[in-house]
Coordinates of C-alpha atoms in Angstrom, one line a residue:
Chain A
X1 CA 92.1 144.3 137.7
X2 CA 89.3 142.3 136.3
X3 CA 89.5 141.6 132.6
X4 CA 87.2 140.2 130.0
X5 CA 87.5 138.7 126.6
X6 CA 85.1 139.9 124.0
X7 CA 84.7 138.1 120.7
X8 CA 82.6 139.8 118.0
X9 CA 81.6 137.4 115.2
X10 CA 81.6 139.4 111.9
X11 CA 81.1 136.2 109.8
X12 CA 81.1 132.5 110.5
X13 CA 80.0 130.7 107.4
X14 CA 82.1 128.5 105.1
X15 CA 83.0 129.1 101.5
X16 CA 80.9 131.4 99.3
X17 CA 79.1 134.2 101.1
X18 CA 75.3 134.0 101.0
X19 CA 72.9 136.9 100.8
X20 CA 72.9 137.1 104.5
X21 CA 75.8 134.8 105.5
X22 CA 79.2 136.3 105.8
X23 CA 82.5 134.4 105.4
X24 CA 84.9 134.2 108.3
X25 CA 86.0 137.2 110.2
X26 CA 86.0 138.1 113.9
X27 CA 87.3 140.6 116.4
X28 CA 88.9 139.7 119.7
X29 CA 89.1 142.4 122.3
X30 CA 91.7 141.4 125.0
X31 CA 93.4 143.7 127.4
X32 CA 92.5 146.8 125.4
X33 CA 93.8 145.3 122.2
X34 CA 91.4 145.0 119.2
X35 CA 92.6 142.1 117.1
X36 CA 91.0 141.3 113.7
X37 CA 91.1 137.6 112.9
X38 CA 90.6 136.6 109.3
X39 CA 89.0 138.9 106.8
X40 CA 86.5 137.4 104.4
X41 CA 84.8 139.6 101.7
X42 CA 82.6 142.1 103.4
X43 CA 84.6 142.4 106.6
X44 CA 84.8 146.2 106.5
X45 CA 81.1 146.5 106.2
X46 CA 80.6 144.0 109.0
X47 CA 83.0 146.1 111.2
X48 CA 80.8 149.1 110.6
X49 CA 77.7 147.3 111.4
X50 CA 79.2 146.0 114.6
X51 CA 80.4 149.6 115.4
X52 CA 84.0 148.6 115.8
X53 CA 86.3 151.6 115.4
X54 CA 88.7 150.9 112.6
X55 CA 91.5 152.9 114.2
X56 CA 91.6 150.6 117.2
X57 CA 92.6 147.7 114.9
X58 CA 96.4 147.6 114.8
X59 CA 96.9 143.9 114.1
X60 CA 95.2 141.6 111.5
X61 CA 95.8 137.8 111.7
X62 CA 95.0 135.8 108.6
X63 CA 94.8 132.0 109.1
X64 CA 95.3 131.0 105.5
X65 CA 94.9 132.2 101.9
X66 CA 91.5 130.7 100.9
X67 CA 89.3 133.5 99.7
X68 CA 86.6 133.2 102.4
X69 CA 89.3 134.1 104.9
X70 CA 91.1 137.0 103.2
X71 CA 89.3 138.4 100.2
X72 CA 88.1 141.3 102.4
X73 CA 91.7 142.3 103.4
X74 CA 92.4 144.7 100.5
X75 CA 89.2 146.5 101.2
X76 CA 90.1 147.0 104.8
X77 CA 93.7 148.2 104.0
X78 CA 92.3 150.5 101.3
X79 CA 89.5 152.0 103.4
X80 CA 91.9 152.6 106.3
X81 CA 93.8 154.8 103.8
X82 CA 90.8 156.6 102.5
X83 CA 90.1 157.5 106.2
X84 CA 93.6 159.0 106.4
X85 CA 94.7 156.6 109.1
X86 CA 98.2 157.2 110.5
X87 CA 98.5 154.4 113.1
X88 CA 100.7 151.5 111.9
X89 CA 99.0 148.2 110.9
X90 CA 100.6 144.8 111.0
X91 CA 99.3 141.9 109.0
X92 CA 100.2 138.3 110.1
X93 CA 99.6 135.5 107.6
X94 CA 101.2 132.9 105.3
X95 CA 104.0 133.7 102.9
X96 CA 102.5 135.3 99.8
X97 CA 100.1 137.7 101.6
X98 CA 102.6 140.6 101.3
X99 CA 103.0 140.1 97.5
X100 CA 99.3 140.0 96.8
X101 CA 98.7 143.2 98.9
X102 CA 101.6 145.1 97.4
X103 CA 100.7 144.1 93.9
X104 CA 97.2 145.5 94.3
X105 CA 98.5 148.7 95.9
X106 CA 100.8 149.1 92.9
X107 CA 98.0 148.5 90.4
X108 CA 95.8 151.0 92.1
X109 CA 98.8 153.4 92.1
X110 CA 98.3 154.1 95.7
X111 CA 100.2 154.0 98.9
X112 CA 98.8 153.5 102.4
X113 CA 98.5 156.7 104.5
X114 CA 100.0 154.7 107.4
X115 CA 102.9 152.3 107.9
X116 CA 101.9 148.8 106.8
X117 CA 104.0 145.9 108.1
X118 CA 103.8 142.2 107.3
X119 CA 104.9 139.3 109.3
X120 CA 104.8 136.4 106.9
X121 CA 104.6 132.9 108.4
X122 CA 105.9 129.6 107.2
X123 CA 106.9 127.6 110.3
X124 CA 105.1 124.4 111.0
X125 CA 105.8 124.7 114.7
X126 CA 104.0 127.1 117.2
X127 CA 105.7 130.4 116.9
X128 CA 105.5 133.5 119.2
X129 CA 104.6 136.2 116.8
X130 CA 103.4 139.1 119.1
X131 CA 104.3 140.0 122.7
X132 CA 103.9 143.0 124.9
X133 CA 103.5 143.6 128.6
X134 CA 99.9 142.3 128.6
X135 CA 99.5 139.6 126.0
X136 CA 101.2 137.1 123.7
X137 CA 100.0 135.7 120.4
X138 CA 101.3 132.3 119.2
X139 CA 100.5 130.4 116.1
X140 CA 98.7 127.1 116.3
X141 CA 99.8 125.1 113.2
X142 CA 96.7 123.5 111.7
X143 CA 96.1 120.8 109.1
X144 CA 94.1 122.1 106.1
X145 CA 94.4 121.8 102.4
X146 CA 96.9 124.7 102.3
X147 CA 99.3 126.1 104.9
X148 CA 97.2 127.3 107.8
X149 CA 97.6 128.6 111.3
X150 CA 95.3 129.2 114.2
X151 CA 96.2 131.8 116.7
X152 CA 96.5 131.6 120.5
X153 CA 95.9 134.8 122.3
X154 CA 97.0 134.7 125.9
X155 CA 96.9 137.3 128.7
X156 CA 100.1 137.4 130.8
X157 CA 99.8 136.9 134.5
X158 CA 99.0 140.4 135.9
X159 CA 100.5 142.0 139.0
X160 CA 99.4 140.9 142.4
X161 CA 96.6 143.0 143.9
X162 CA 97.6 145.0 147.0
X163 CA 95.6 144.3 150.1
X164 CA 95.5 147.9 151.1
X165 CA 94.0 147.3 154.6
X166 CA 96.8 144.8 155.5
X167 CA 99.4 147.3 154.3
X168 CA 97.9 150.2 156.3
X169 CA 97.6 148.1 159.4
X170 CA 101.3 147.4 159.3
X171 CA 102.0 151.1 158.5
X172 CA 103.9 150.2 155.4
X173 CA 104.9 153.3 153.4
X174 CA 103.3 153.5 150.0
X175 CA 106.7 153.8 148.4
X176 CA 106.8 150.0 148.8
X177 CA 103.4 149.3 147.1
X178 CA 104.9 148.7 143.6
X179 CA 107.4 146.3 145.0
X180 CA 104.6 144.5 146.8
X181 CA 102.5 144.2 143.7
X182 CA 105.4 142.8 141.9
X183 CA 105.6 140.0 144.5
X184 CA 108.2 141.3 146.9
X185 CA 108.2 140.8 150.7
X186 CA 108.6 143.7 153.1
X187 CA 110.9 144.1 156.0
X188 CA 109.4 146.2 158.7
X189 CA 111.5 148.7 160.9
X190 CA 111.7 146.1 163.7
X191 CA 113.2 143.6 161.3
X192 CA 110.1 141.5 160.9
X193 CA 109.7 140.1 157.4
X194 CA 106.1 140.2 156.1
X195 CA 105.7 137.7 153.3
X196 CA 104.1 138.9 150.1
X197 CA 101.1 136.7 150.4
X198 CA 100.0 138.4 153.6
X199 CA 99.9 141.8 151.7
X200 CA 98.4 140.8 148.4
X201 CA 95.6 139.0 146.7
X202 CA 96.3 136.7 143.7
X203 CA 96.0 138.5 140.3
X204 CA 93.1 137.5 138.1
X205 CA 93.6 134.3 136.3
X206 CA 94.9 135.2 132.8
X207 CA 92.4 134.5 130.1
X208 CA 93.1 133.0 126.7
X209 CA 91.5 132.6 123.3
X210 CA 92.4 129.9 120.9
X211 CA 91.2 130.4 117.3
X212 CA 91.3 127.3 115.2
X213 CA 89.9 127.6 111.6
X214 CA 90.2 126.0 109.1
X215 CA 91.4 122.6 110.2
X216 CA 90.7 118.9 110.0
X217 CA 90.6 117.0 113.3
X218 CA 94.1 117.6 114.9
X219 CA 94.3 116.2 118.4
X220 CA 98.0 117.3 118.6
X221 CA 96.9 120.9 119.2
X222 CA 95.3 120.1 122.6
X223 CA 98.6 120.2 124.4
X224 CA 99.3 123.7 123.2
X225 CA 95.9 125.2 124.1
X226 CA 95.5 123.2 127.3
X227 CA 93.1 125.1 129.7
X228 CA 92.3 127.9 127.4
X229 CA 89.4 130.1 128.5
X230 CA 87.7 129.9 125.1
X231 CA 88.3 127.8 122.0
X232 CA 86.8 128.8 118.7
X233 CA 86.9 125.7 116.6
X234 CA 85.6 125.3 113.1
X235 CA 82.8 122.7 112.6
X236 CA 82.1 122.8 108.9
X237 CA 80.2 119.5 109.0
X238 CA 78.0 117.4 111.2
X239 CA 79.1 113.9 112.1
X240 CA 76.8 112.5 109.3
X241 CA 79.1 114.1 106.8
X242 CA 82.3 113.1 108.5
X243 CA 83.5 111.4 105.3
X244 CA 83.8 114.9 103.7
X245 CA 86.3 116.1 106.2
X246 CA 89.2 114.2 104.8
X247 CA 88.9 115.6 101.3
X248 CA 88.1 119.1 102.4
X249 CA 90.4 119.4 105.4
X250 CA 87.6 120.3 107.8
X251 CA 86.1 119.1 111.1
X252 CA 82.7 118.0 112.5
X253 CA 81.0 119.5 115.5
X254 CA 81.8 116.3 117.3
X255 CA 85.5 116.6 116.5
X256 CA 85.5 120.2 117.6
X257 CA 83.9 119.2 120.9
X258 CA 86.5 116.4 121.4
X259 CA 89.3 118.9 121.0
X260 CA 87.6 121.2 123.5
X261 CA 87.3 118.3 126.0
X262 CA 90.8 117.0 125.5
X263 CA 92.2 120.5 125.8
X264 CA 90.2 121.1 129.0
X265 CA 89.0 124.5 127.8
X266 CA 86.3 126.4 129.7
X267 CA 84.1 127.3 126.7
X268 CA 83.8 126.2 123.1
X269 CA 82.4 128.4 120.2
X270 CA 81.5 126.6 117.0
X271 CA 81.6 128.2 113.6
X272 CA 82.5 128.0 109.9
X273 CA 79.4 126.1 109.1
X274 CA 78.8 124.7 105.7
X275 CA 75.7 126.4 104.2
X276 CA 74.2 123.0 103.5
X277 CA 72.6 123.0 106.9
X278 CA 69.4 124.9 107.5
X279 CA 69.4 124.5 111.3
X280 CA 72.5 125.4 113.2
X281 CA 71.2 123.9 116.5
X282 CA 72.2 120.5 115.2
X283 CA 75.8 121.5 115.6
X284 CA 75.3 122.5 119.2
X285 CA 73.4 119.4 120.1
X286 CA 76.0 117.2 118.5
X287 CA 78.9 119.0 120.2
X288 CA 77.1 119.0 123.6
X289 CA 77.0 115.2 123.7
X290 CA 80.8 115.6 124.3
X291 CA 81.3 119.1 125.6
X292 CA 78.6 120.9 127.5
X293 CA 79.7 124.5 127.4
X294 CA 79.3 124.9 123.7
X295 CA 78.1 128.1 122.0
X296 CA 77.1 128.7 118.4
X297 CA 78.7 131.6 116.6
X298 CA 76.4 133.7 114.4
X299 CA 77.1 136.8 112.3
X300 CA 76.9 139.9 114.4
X301 CA 76.9 138.1 117.7
X302 CA 79.1 139.3 120.5
X303 CA 80.4 136.9 123.3
X304 CA 81.9 138.2 126.5
X305 CA 83.9 135.8 128.8
Chain B
X1 CA 61.4 141.8 67.8
X2 CA 61.0 144.3 70.5
X3 CA 63.9 144.5 72.9
X4 CA 64.6 146.1 76.2
X5 CA 67.6 147.2 78.2
X6 CA 67.6 146.3 81.8
X7 CA 70.1 147.8 84.2
X8 CA 70.3 146.4 87.7
X9 CA 72.3 148.6 90.1
X10 CA 74.2 146.4 92.6
X11 CA 76.1 149.3 94.0
X12 CA 76.5 153.0 93.2
X13 CA 78.4 154.7 95.9
X14 CA 81.9 156.1 95.7
X15 CA 85.0 154.9 97.6
X16 CA 84.7 153.0 100.9
X17 CA 81.5 150.9 101.3
X18 CA 79.2 151.9 104.0
X19 CA 77.1 149.7 106.2
X20 CA 74.3 149.9 103.7
X21 CA 76.1 151.5 100.7
X22 CA 77.7 149.3 98.1
X23 CA 80.6 150.3 95.9
X24 CA 80.2 150.2 92.1
X25 CA 78.8 147.2 90.3
X26 CA 75.9 146.8 87.9
X27 CA 74.4 144.3 85.5
X28 CA 73.3 145.1 82.0
X29 CA 70.8 142.8 80.3
X30 CA 70.8 143.4 76.6
X31 CA 69.7 141.0 73.8
X32 CA 69.8 138.1 76.2
X33 CA 73.3 138.9 77.4
X34 CA 73.9 139.5 81.1
X35 CA 77.0 141.7 81.3
X36 CA 78.5 142.5 84.7
X37 CA 80.1 145.9 84.8
X38 CA 82.6 146.7 87.6
X39 CA 82.8 144.6 90.6
X40 CA 83.3 146.4 94.0
X41 CA 83.5 144.4 97.2
X42 CA 80.3 142.6 98.0
X43 CA 79.2 142.2 94.3
X44 CA 78.6 138.5 94.6
X45 CA 76.3 139.1 97.6
X46 CA 74.5 141.9 95.7
X47 CA 74.0 139.5 92.7
X48 CA 72.3 137.0 95.0
X49 CA 70.1 139.7 96.6
X50 CA 69.1 140.9 93.1
X51 CA 68.5 137.2 92.1
X52 CA 70.7 137.4 89.1
X53 CA 71.8 133.9 88.0
X54 CA 75.6 133.6 88.2
X55 CA 75.7 131.2 85.3
X56 CA 74.2 133.8 82.9
X57 CA 77.2 136.1 83.4
X58 CA 79.8 135.3 80.8
X59 CA 81.6 138.7 80.5
X60 CA 82.8 141.0 83.2
X61 CA 83.9 144.5 82.3
X62 CA 86.1 146.4 84.8
X63 CA 86.6 150.1 84.2
X64 CA 89.7 150.6 86.3
X65 CA 91.7 149.2 89.1
X66 CA 90.6 151.3 92.0
X67 CA 89.4 149.0 94.8
X68 CA 85.8 150.2 94.8
X69 CA 85.5 148.9 91.2
X70 CA 87.3 145.6 91.4
X71 CA 87.9 144.3 95.0
X72 CA 84.8 142.0 94.6
X73 CA 86.2 140.3 91.4
X74 CA 88.2 137.6 93.1
X75 CA 85.1 136.6 95.2
X76 CA 83.0 136.3 92.1
X77 CA 85.7 134.3 90.2
X78 CA 86.2 132.0 93.2
X79 CA 82.5 131.5 94.0
X80 CA 81.8 130.6 90.4
X81 CA 84.3 127.8 90.9
X82 CA 82.8 126.6 94.2
X83 CA 79.5 126.3 92.3
X84 CA 81.3 124.1 89.7
X85 CA 80.6 126.4 86.8
X86 CA 81.8 125.1 83.4
X87 CA 80.8 128.0 81.1
X88 CA 83.7 130.2 80.1
X89 CA 84.1 133.6 81.6
X90 CA 85.9 136.6 80.0
X91 CA 87.2 139.5 82.0
X92 CA 87.9 142.8 80.3
X93 CA 90.0 145.4 82.2
X94 CA 93.2 147.3 82.4
X95 CA 96.6 145.6 82.0
X96 CA 97.5 144.1 85.4
X97 CA 94.1 142.6 86.1
X98 CA 95.2 139.2 84.9
X99 CA 98.3 139.2 87.1
X100 CA 96.4 140.0 90.2
X101 CA 93.8 137.3 89.6
X102 CA 96.3 134.6 88.7
X103 CA 98.5 135.5 91.7
X104 CA 95.5 135.0 94.0
X105 CA 94.5 131.7 92.3
X106 CA 98.1 130.5 92.7
X107 CA 98.2 131.5 96.4
X108 CA 94.9 129.8 97.1
X109 CA 96.3 126.8 95.2
X110 CA 93.2 126.5 93.1
X111 CA 92.2 126.5 89.5
X112 CA 88.9 127.7 88.2
X113 CA 86.4 124.9 87.3
X114 CA 85.8 126.8 84.0
X115 CA 87.9 128.4 81.3
X116 CA 88.9 131.9 82.4
X117 CA 89.9 134.4 79.7
X118 CA 91.3 137.9 80.0
X119 CA 91.2 140.7 77.5
X120 CA 93.6 143.3 78.9
X121 CA 93.2 146.9 77.7
X122 CA 95.8 149.6 77.3
X123 CA 94.6 151.6 74.3
X124 CA 93.7 155.2 74.7
X125 CA 91.4 155.1 71.7
X126 CA 87.9 153.5 71.5
X127 CA 88.4 149.9 70.9
X128 CA 85.8 147.2 69.7
X129 CA 86.3 144.5 72.4
X130 CA 83.3 142.3 71.9
X131 CA 81.0 141.5 68.9
X132 CA 78.5 138.9 68.0
X133 CA 75.4 138.9 65.8
X134 CA 73.4 141.0 68.2
X135 CA 75.6 143.4 70.0
X136 CA 79.0 145.2 70.1
X137 CA 80.9 146.5 73.1
X138 CA 83.4 149.3 72.6
X139 CA 85.6 151.0 75.2
X140 CA 85.1 154.7 76.0
X141 CA 88.4 156.1 77.1
X142 CA 87.9 158.1 80.2
X143 CA 90.0 160.6 82.1
X144 CA 90.6 159.6 85.7
X145 CA 93.5 159.3 88.1
X146 CA 94.5 156.0 86.6
X147 CA 93.9 154.3 83.3
X148 CA 90.1 154.0 82.9
X149 CA 87.6 152.9 80.3
X150 CA 83.9 153.3 80.1
X151 CA 82.0 150.8 78.0
X152 CA 79.5 151.3 75.2
X153 CA 77.1 148.5 74.6
X154 CA 75.2 148.7 71.3
X155 CA 72.6 146.5 69.8
X156 CA 73.1 145.9 66.1
X157 CA 70.3 146.8 63.7
X158 CA 68.1 143.8 63.6
X159 CA 66.5 142.1 60.5
X160 CA 63.6 143.9 58.8
X161 CA 60.2 142.5 59.9
X162 CA 58.3 140.6 57.3
X163 CA 54.9 142.1 56.4
X164 CA 53.3 138.6 56.1
X165 CA 50.0 139.9 54.7
X166 CA 51.7 141.7 51.9
X167 CA 53.8 138.6 51.1
X168 CA 50.8 136.3 51.0
X169 CA 48.7 138.7 48.9
X170 CA 51.5 138.6 46.3
X171 CA 51.7 134.8 46.6
X172 CA 55.4 135.0 47.4
X173 CA 56.8 131.6 48.4
X174 CA 58.1 131.4 51.9
X175 CA 61.5 130.3 50.6
X176 CA 62.1 134.0 49.9
X177 CA 61.2 135.2 53.4
X178 CA 64.7 135.1 54.8
X179 CA 66.0 137.1 51.8
X180 CA 63.2 139.6 52.3
X181 CA 64.0 140.0 56.0
X182 CA 67.6 140.7 55.1
X183 CA 66.5 143.6 52.8
X184 CA 66.2 142.0 49.4
X185 CA 63.6 142.8 46.8
X186 CA 61.6 140.1 45.1
X187 CA 61.0 139.5 41.4
X188 CA 57.6 137.9 40.7
X189 CA 57.0 135.3 38.0
X190 CA 55.7 138.0 35.7
X191 CA 58.9 139.9 36.0
X192 CA 57.5 142.6 38.4
X193 CA 60.1 143.7 41.0
X194 CA 58.5 144.3 44.4
X195 CA 60.8 146.6 46.4
X196 CA 61.7 145.4 49.9
X197 CA 60.0 148.3 51.7
X198 CA 56.6 147.1 50.4
X199 CA 57.2 143.7 52.0
X200 CA 58.7 144.7 55.3
X201 CA 58.5 146.9 58.3
X202 CA 61.5 148.7 59.8
X203 CA 63.3 146.7 62.5
X204 CA 63.2 148.2 66.0
X205 CA 65.6 151.0 66.6
X206 CA 68.7 149.5 68.2
X207 CA 69.3 150.5 71.8
X208 CA 72.5 151.3 73.4
X209 CA 74.0 151.8 76.9
X210 CA 77.0 154.0 77.7
X211 CA 78.7 153.4 81.0
X212 CA 81.0 156.2 82.1
X213 CA 82.6 155.8 85.6
X214 CA 84.9 157.0 86.9
X215 CA 85.8 160.1 84.9
X216 CA 86.3 163.8 85.1
X217 CA 84.3 166.0 82.8
X218 CA 85.3 164.8 79.3
X219 CA 83.3 166.4 76.5
X220 CA 85.2 164.5 73.9
X221 CA 83.2 161.4 74.6
X222 CA 80.0 162.9 73.4
X223 CA 80.8 162.2 69.7
X224 CA 81.3 158.5 70.4
X225 CA 78.1 158.0 72.4
X226 CA 75.9 160.3 70.3
X227 CA 72.2 159.3 70.5
X228 CA 72.7 156.6 73.1
X229 CA 69.5 155.3 74.6
X230 CA 70.9 155.5 78.1
X231 CA 74.0 157.1 79.6
X232 CA 75.2 156.1 83.1
X233 CA 77.5 158.8 84.1
X234 CA 79.2 159.2 87.4
X235 CA 78.4 162.3 89.5
X236 CA 80.6 162.0 92.6
X237 CA 80.0 165.6 93.6
X238 CA 77.5 168.4 93.4
X239 CA 78.5 171.6 91.6
X240 CA 79.2 173.2 95.0
X241 CA 82.2 170.9 95.3
X242 CA 83.3 171.2 91.7
X243 CA 86.8 172.3 92.9
X244 CA 87.3 168.7 94.1
X245 CA 86.8 167.2 90.7
X246 CA 90.2 168.2 89.3
X247 CA 92.2 166.5 92.1
X248 CA 90.1 163.4 92.3
X249 CA 89.3 162.9 88.6
X250 CA 85.5 163.0 89.1
X251 CA 82.5 164.9 87.8
X252 CA 79.6 166.8 89.2
X253 CA 75.9 166.1 88.5
X254 CA 75.8 169.2 86.4
X255 CA 78.8 168.0 84.3
X256 CA 77.2 164.6 83.8
X257 CA 74.0 166.3 82.6
X258 CA 76.0 168.4 80.2
X259 CA 77.5 165.3 78.7
X260 CA 74.0 163.8 78.4
X261 CA 72.7 166.9 76.7
X262 CA 75.7 167.3 74.3
X263 CA 75.5 163.6 73.4
X264 CA 71.8 163.8 72.7
X265 CA 71.1 160.7 74.8
X266 CA 67.5 159.7 75.7
X267 CA 68.0 159.0 79.4
X268 CA 70.6 159.7 82.0
X269 CA 71.3 157.7 85.1
X270 CA 73.5 159.3 87.8
X271 CA 75.6 157.3 90.3
X272 CA 78.9 157.0 92.1
X273 CA 77.9 159.5 94.7
X274 CA 80.3 160.6 97.4
X275 CA 78.9 159.5 100.7
X276 CA 79.3 163.1 102.0
X277 CA 75.8 163.9 100.7
X278 CA 72.8 162.8 102.9
X279 CA 70.2 163.6 100.3
X280 CA 70.6 162.2 96.7
X281 CA 67.8 164.3 95.4
X282 CA 70.1 167.3 95.2
X283 CA 72.0 165.4 92.4
X284 CA 68.8 164.9 90.4
X285 CA 67.7 168.5 90.8
X286 CA 71.0 169.8 89.8
X287 CA 71.2 167.6 86.7
X288 CA 67.7 168.4 85.7
X289 CA 68.4 172.1 85.3
X290 CA 70.3 170.9 82.2
X291 CA 68.9 167.5 81.2
X292 CA 65.3 166.6 82.2
X293 CA 65.3 162.8 81.7
X294 CA 67.6 162.2 84.7
X295 CA 67.3 159.2 87.0
X296 CA 69.1 158.4 90.3
X297 CA 70.8 155.1 90.6
X298 CA 70.4 153.4 94.0
X299 CA 71.5 150.0 95.3
X300 CA 69.2 147.3 94.3
X301 CA 67.2 149.4 91.8
X302 CA 66.4 148.0 88.4
X303 CA 65.8 150.2 85.4
X304 CA 64.2 149.0 82.2
X305 CA 64.3 151.0 79.0

């Protein structure tokens, strides 16, 4: 089975939204999951414009409780109800997120039409917060002005792929095929043991997506996300404004690229740009002096890996 | 002094925002005030698109705590801080609004850069909530699913306008001019009393703006807003869906027009349309069978009266 990662950028600008610049939100499609990551004001409208079906979103991951990453959450929760959704929704985010959502539901005197679950986070260590047969999601503790997590989405290693011609040549009954896909050897009627690698191809290499925003330069994360397929890393500033990173808890494009290089990822996406810069290409150029496979996020853009 | 009312419609659609349909928010400019009325998600972006200077907004009036009327409030409050505003801001709205704003400020671990005041409302009678030398603002208790107020913005009667030629002909010293503008008569040196009306013109008729959204048909409000210059009245439905009004606490275009007629207002603006209707002209046509001077609000539109 070949798989692909799709990342739809709903918004990728820092701080206050502009007339045509959305705050942070993005959708990751991985192994048939549609994960919503962060939820700045206007996310529900951006979802509509990107034609992402609301009902497919079952999990929302909030990195931290600054407005540009979660002020759109109530609108999403509320609109899902207006649309009479019944599928459960789980929200992952820092402690406090449940209180602010429930208070607003109470004030609007409304209930959601669907089961709404919260998984509140407070650990400063990486934590496995979601797992099924196909993917895992683990927090990436980041260093920002307030408690913040990135999220690491990883496909699991899939089943081995049956070499159907090899199996037919050896007249292996199809009752054994599942066992073979799971890695088992086969003993023929004459007692010959056929090792699994003669009957199968390797499964596709599992892909992974590391979302890191907002954060100051944090080299300690590179171990955790080593070899990721894609890293989305914030680059609020250019190197010329590096002195602003310490106060604000943000990174430069150069720092983002250094993380990508040290983590040995395949591809880097930059985002969370300060609106002070009229030309985003400067971010890409700066990052590419360190890490070649760098892409620029922009609102409405869709990346497939 | 001639004055005008300007109403900028930032959003005028009911319930969930569409890709190009904003929830409720509007700006009233009256006697140099810039009042923000309701604040659905995306209001700050709509303010930018309408080129309304944030710093001129010193008062925000929230009708009720349904999301499509206040989910943009935190973004506005937060962006004002990012822009390092220092001018005070006062929020008027139902009890609970202060708690939800302060909780979110606490969670984001931030303070506003400016004094933030709240006037929480719970009265079911009309209440004078703002007054200065030029205008008053009074609540209009409405009937909706939850506690809701409209707002009635009224210019005060201005000073009388001095008839400068009449004053000069009678050789009246300019030291008396202020007294004359305030309505006083003048006694000449020979003892003759010149009555005020011979020295002045009437001041301009004060204008007024009644904002009524959301509400079911509520004829009792017509006394309070009698003779208003402009009435903005919600018309979520057409008459053909009148049966939905009771459950939802909304009005039809026909009902809005009936209120306008009974209140003897000069002009009616319809808004808060359900997104089920592809053609807004049907609202206008329906209303005009009862009240001729009917206008349709639309996002981004500016009315001057």
